[in-house]
Amino acid sequence: MTGTEVRIRHVAQCPEVDPLLCVVEALPEHAHDQRITWFRLDPTLNVGLGGGWQAAVSVPIDMRSISVDYLLPDGSPYDPPYDDIHHRSEVLGGPVDGTLLVRRYVRAGERAVLGLTFGTSLPFGRTEENPYALTEQGLRHQHIQLGTGTFVPIAGVDAIFEGARWGGMAWASGRLPLYANTMGYTPGVSLSLGGGPSFRPVPKLQVLATAEASFEGAETWTGTPYGGRLTVLGGLGALYTVSPALVVQPQARVTALQWSGHHDADEGSAVQRVLATAGVSWTFDARPANQR
């Protein structure tokens, strides 16, 4: 399970906030201040195919609790006349896009393993109509989608080194959207690169430190780009082997630096300070006991 809190704050003013209303009423500059508490349950099934090959499928489920305040430049509350067409305090939940992946692992010497991953996202999550087009009409809309509505190719490489006490890992992965969904939405290209050392203080416990850079390209609605960001994160995690079949995996990642790109300079960026994850891995060996 993964959990975090995201803060999004951006300036709103005429005419962008509600073009039709702004024709008849002058609205003061104000801010939309959103807080999103986000949890994700991500069950994943890995199946060994033999010869270093694996297949994995995941079907994540999200729960997002959203609250919003409207504020004037001096920080005082503001009650906008366009009601809640942009944002509202609510809870959103349900399945989000899953993944179907195939992995190939090979030995590189006695202590190193190299991996190659490829696959696709699975468009299980709910999509929304173009929120920017609905804004132009002064209509209620939703910026938060649970899915992309497209199959997005995924590829990645990783390397793991295991010493007696010290080890390390490195990885790179990316998603390359190829087409728009039926609503005219195309998700942005995403890339991630990271790595770090590991240390085993006792046989059952491995401690991991990581540094990661991730790039999220601008999403587009009918060809017009919005958003995009580059983020640098630091992480600390552990793997504790409870038994040969059961491993517990806690991890925390902190956003160290973030740069955002926007279609409109007044649009706010999503700030995610801490991302906490707790995982449990269970290995089921289907072989007969006399063959293990």
CSV table of N, CA, C and O in Angstrom, one decimal, residues 117 153-159 169-176 188-196 210-217 229-234 251 253 272 275:
chain,number,residue,atom,x,y,z
A,117,THR,N,12.5,-5.3,-18.8
A,117,THR,CA,11.1,-5.3,-18.7
A,117,THR,C,10.4,-4.7,-19.8
A,117,THR,O,10.9,-3.6,-20.3
A,153,PRO,N,2.6,1.7,-23.9
A,153,PRO,CA,3.8,0.8,-23.8
A,153,PRO,C,4.7,1.2,-22.7
A,153,PRO,O,5.0,2.4,-22.4
A,154,ILE,N,5.3,0.2,-22.0
A,154,ILE,CA,6.2,0.3,-20.9
A,154,ILE,C,7.5,-0.4,-21.1
A,154,ILE,O,7.4,-1.6,-21.6
A,155,ALA,N,8.6,0.1,-20.8
A,155,ALA,CA,9.9,-0.6,-21.0
A,155,ALA,C,10.8,-0.2,-19.8
A,155,ALA,O,10.7,1.0,-19.3
A,156,GLY,N,11.7,-1.1,-19.4
A,156,GLY,CA,12.6,-0.7,-18.4
A,156,GLY,C,13.8,-1.7,-18.3
A,156,GLY,O,13.8,-2.8,-18.9
A,157,VAL,N,14.9,-1.2,-17.7
A,157,VAL,CA,16.1,-2.1,-17.4
A,157,VAL,C,16.5,-1.9,-16.0
A,157,VAL,O,16.2,-0.8,-15.4
A,158,ASP,N,17.0,-2.9,-15.4
A,158,ASP,CA,17.5,-2.8,-14.0
A,158,ASP,C,18.7,-3.7,-13.8
A,158,ASP,O,18.9,-4.7,-14.5
A,159,ALA,N,19.5,-3.4,-12.8
A,159,ALA,CA,20.6,-4.2,-12.4
A,159,ALA,C,20.7,-4.3,-10.9
A,159,ALA,O,20.5,-3.3,-10.2
A,169,MET,N,21.8,-1.3,-6.5
A,169,MET,CA,20.8,-1.4,-7.6
A,169,MET,C,20.8,-0.2,-8.4
A,169,MET,O,21.2,0.9,-8.0
A,170,ALA,N,20.3,-0.3,-9.7
A,170,ALA,CA,20.1,0.8,-10.6
A,170,ALA,C,19.0,0.4,-11.5
A,170,ALA,O,18.8,-0.8,-11.8
A,171,TRP,N,18.2,1.4,-11.9
A,171,TRP,CA,17.1,1.1,-12.8
A,171,TRP,C,16.8,2.3,-13.7
A,171,TRP,O,17.1,3.4,-13.4
A,172,ALA,N,16.1,2.0,-14.8
A,172,ALA,CA,15.6,3.1,-15.7
A,172,ALA,C,14.3,2.5,-16.3
A,172,ALA,O,14.3,1.3,-16.7
A,173,SER,N,13.3,3.3,-16.4
A,173,SER,CA,12.0,2.9,-17.0
A,173,SER,C,11.3,4.0,-17.6
A,173,SER,O,11.6,5.2,-17.4
A,174,GLY,N,10.4,3.7,-18.5
A,174,GLY,CA,9.7,4.8,-19.2
A,174,GLY,C,8.4,4.3,-19.8
A,174,GLY,O,8.2,3.1,-20.0
A,175,ARG,N,7.5,5.2,-20.0
A,175,ARG,CA,6.2,5.0,-20.7
A,175,ARG,C,6.1,6.0,-21.8
A,175,ARG,O,6.3,7.2,-21.7
A,176,LEU,N,5.6,5.4,-23.0
A,176,LEU,CA,5.6,6.2,-24.2
A,176,LEU,C,4.2,6.1,-24.8
A,176,LEU,O,3.9,5.2,-25.5
A,188,GLY,N,1.1,12.2,-20.7
A,188,GLY,CA,2.5,12.6,-21.0
A,188,GLY,C,3.5,11.4,-21.0
A,188,GLY,O,3.3,10.4,-20.3
A,189,VAL,N,4.6,11.6,-21.7
A,189,VAL,CA,5.7,10.7,-21.6
A,189,VAL,C,6.2,10.7,-20.2
A,189,VAL,O,6.3,11.8,-19.6
A,190,SER,N,6.6,9.5,-19.6
A,190,SER,CA,7.2,9.5,-18.3
A,190,SER,C,8.5,8.7,-18.3
A,190,SER,O,8.5,7.6,-19.0
A,191,LEU,N,9.5,9.2,-17.6
A,191,LEU,CA,10.8,8.5,-17.5
A,191,LEU,C,11.3,8.6,-16.1
A,191,LEU,O,11.0,9.5,-15.4
A,192,SER,N,11.9,7.5,-15.7
A,192,SER,CA,12.4,7.4,-14.3
A,192,SER,C,13.8,6.8,-14.3
A,192,SER,O,14.0,5.8,-15.0
A,193,LEU,N,14.7,7.3,-13.5
A,193,LEU,CA,16.1,6.8,-13.5
A,193,LEU,C,16.6,6.9,-12.0
A,193,LEU,O,16.4,7.9,-11.4
A,194,GLY,N,17.1,5.8,-11.5
A,194,GLY,CA,17.5,5.8,-10.1
A,194,GLY,C,18.4,4.7,-9.7
A,194,GLY,O,18.8,3.8,-10.5
A,195,GLY,N,18.8,4.7,-8.5
A,195,GLY,CA,19.7,3.7,-8.0
A,195,GLY,C,20.2,4.0,-6.6
A,195,GLY,O,19.9,5.1,-6.0
A,196,GLY,N,21.0,3.1,-6.0
A,196,GLY,CA,21.6,3.4,-4.7
A,196,GLY,C,22.2,2.1,-4.1
A,196,GLY,O,22.0,1.0,-4.6
A,210,THR,N,18.1,5.2,-1.8
A,210,THR,CA,18.0,5.4,-3.3
A,210,THR,C,17.9,6.9,-3.6
A,210,THR,O,17.5,7.7,-2.7
A,211,ALA,N,18.3,7.2,-4.8
A,211,ALA,CA,18.1,8.6,-5.3
A,211,ALA,C,17.5,8.4,-6.7
A,211,ALA,O,17.9,7.4,-7.4
A,212,GLU,N,16.5,9.2,-7.0
A,212,GLU,CA,15.7,9.0,-8.2
A,212,GLU,C,15.3,10.3,-8.9
A,212,GLU,O,15.0,11.3,-8.2
A,213,ALA,N,15.4,10.3,-10.2
A,213,ALA,CA,14.9,11.5,-10.9
A,213,ALA,C,13.8,11.0,-11.8
A,213,ALA,O,14.0,10.0,-12.5
A,214,SER,N,12.7,11.7,-11.9
A,214,SER,CA,11.6,11.3,-12.7
A,214,SER,C,11.1,12.5,-13.5
A,214,SER,O,11.0,13.6,-13.0
A,215,PHE,N,10.7,12.2,-14.8
A,215,PHE,CA,10.2,13.3,-15.6
A,215,PHE,C,8.8,12.9,-16.1
A,215,PHE,O,8.6,11.7,-16.6
A,216,GLU,N,7.9,13.8,-16.0
A,216,GLU,CA,6.5,13.6,-16.5
A,216,GLU,C,6.3,14.7,-17.5
A,216,GLU,O,6.2,15.9,-17.2
A,217,GLY,N,6.1,14.2,-18.8
A,217,GLY,CA,5.8,15.2,-19.8
A,217,GLY,C,4.4,15.8,-19.7
A,217,GLY,O,3.6,15.3,-19.0
A,229,ARG,N,6.4,17.9,-15.3
A,229,ARG,CA,7.3,18.3,-14.2
A,229,ARG,C,8.5,17.3,-14.2
A,229,ARG,O,8.5,16.2,-14.7
A,230,LEU,N,9.6,17.8,-13.5
A,230,LEU,CA,10.8,17.0,-13.3
A,230,LEU,C,11.0,17.0,-11.8
A,230,LEU,O,11.0,18.1,-11.1
A,231,THR,N,11.2,15.8,-11.2
A,231,THR,CA,11.2,15.7,-9.8
A,231,THR,C,12.5,14.9,-9.4
A,231,THR,O,12.8,13.9,-10.0
A,232,VAL,N,13.1,15.3,-8.3
A,232,VAL,CA,14.3,14.5,-7.7
A,232,VAL,C,13.9,14.1,-6.3
A,232,VAL,O,13.4,14.9,-5.5
A,233,LEU,N,14.0,12.8,-6.1
A,233,LEU,CA,13.6,12.2,-4.8
A,233,LEU,C,14.7,11.4,-4.2
A,233,LEU,O,15.6,10.9,-4.8
A,234,GLY,N,14.7,11.4,-2.8
A,234,GLY,CA,15.6,10.5,-2.1
A,234,GLY,C,14.7,9.5,-1.3
A,234,GLY,O,13.7,9.9,-0.8
A,251,GLN,N,9.1,1.5,2.8
A,251,GLN,CA,9.9,2.5,2.2
A,251,GLN,C,9.3,3.8,2.3
A,251,GLN,O,8.1,4.0,2.4
A,253,ARG,N,9.9,7.9,0.6
A,253,ARG,CA,10.6,8.7,-0.4
A,253,ARG,C,10.2,10.2,-0.2
A,253,ARG,O,9.1,10.5,0.1
A,272,GLN,N,4.3,17.0,-3.8
A,272,GLN,CA,4.2,15.7,-3.0
A,272,GLN,C,5.5,15.6,-2.1
A,272,GLN,O,6.5,15.3,-2.7
A,275,LEU,N,6.3,10.3,0.3
A,275,LEU,CA,5.6,9.1,-0.3
A,275,LEU,C,5.9,7.9,0.5
A,275,LEU,O,7.1,7.5,0.5
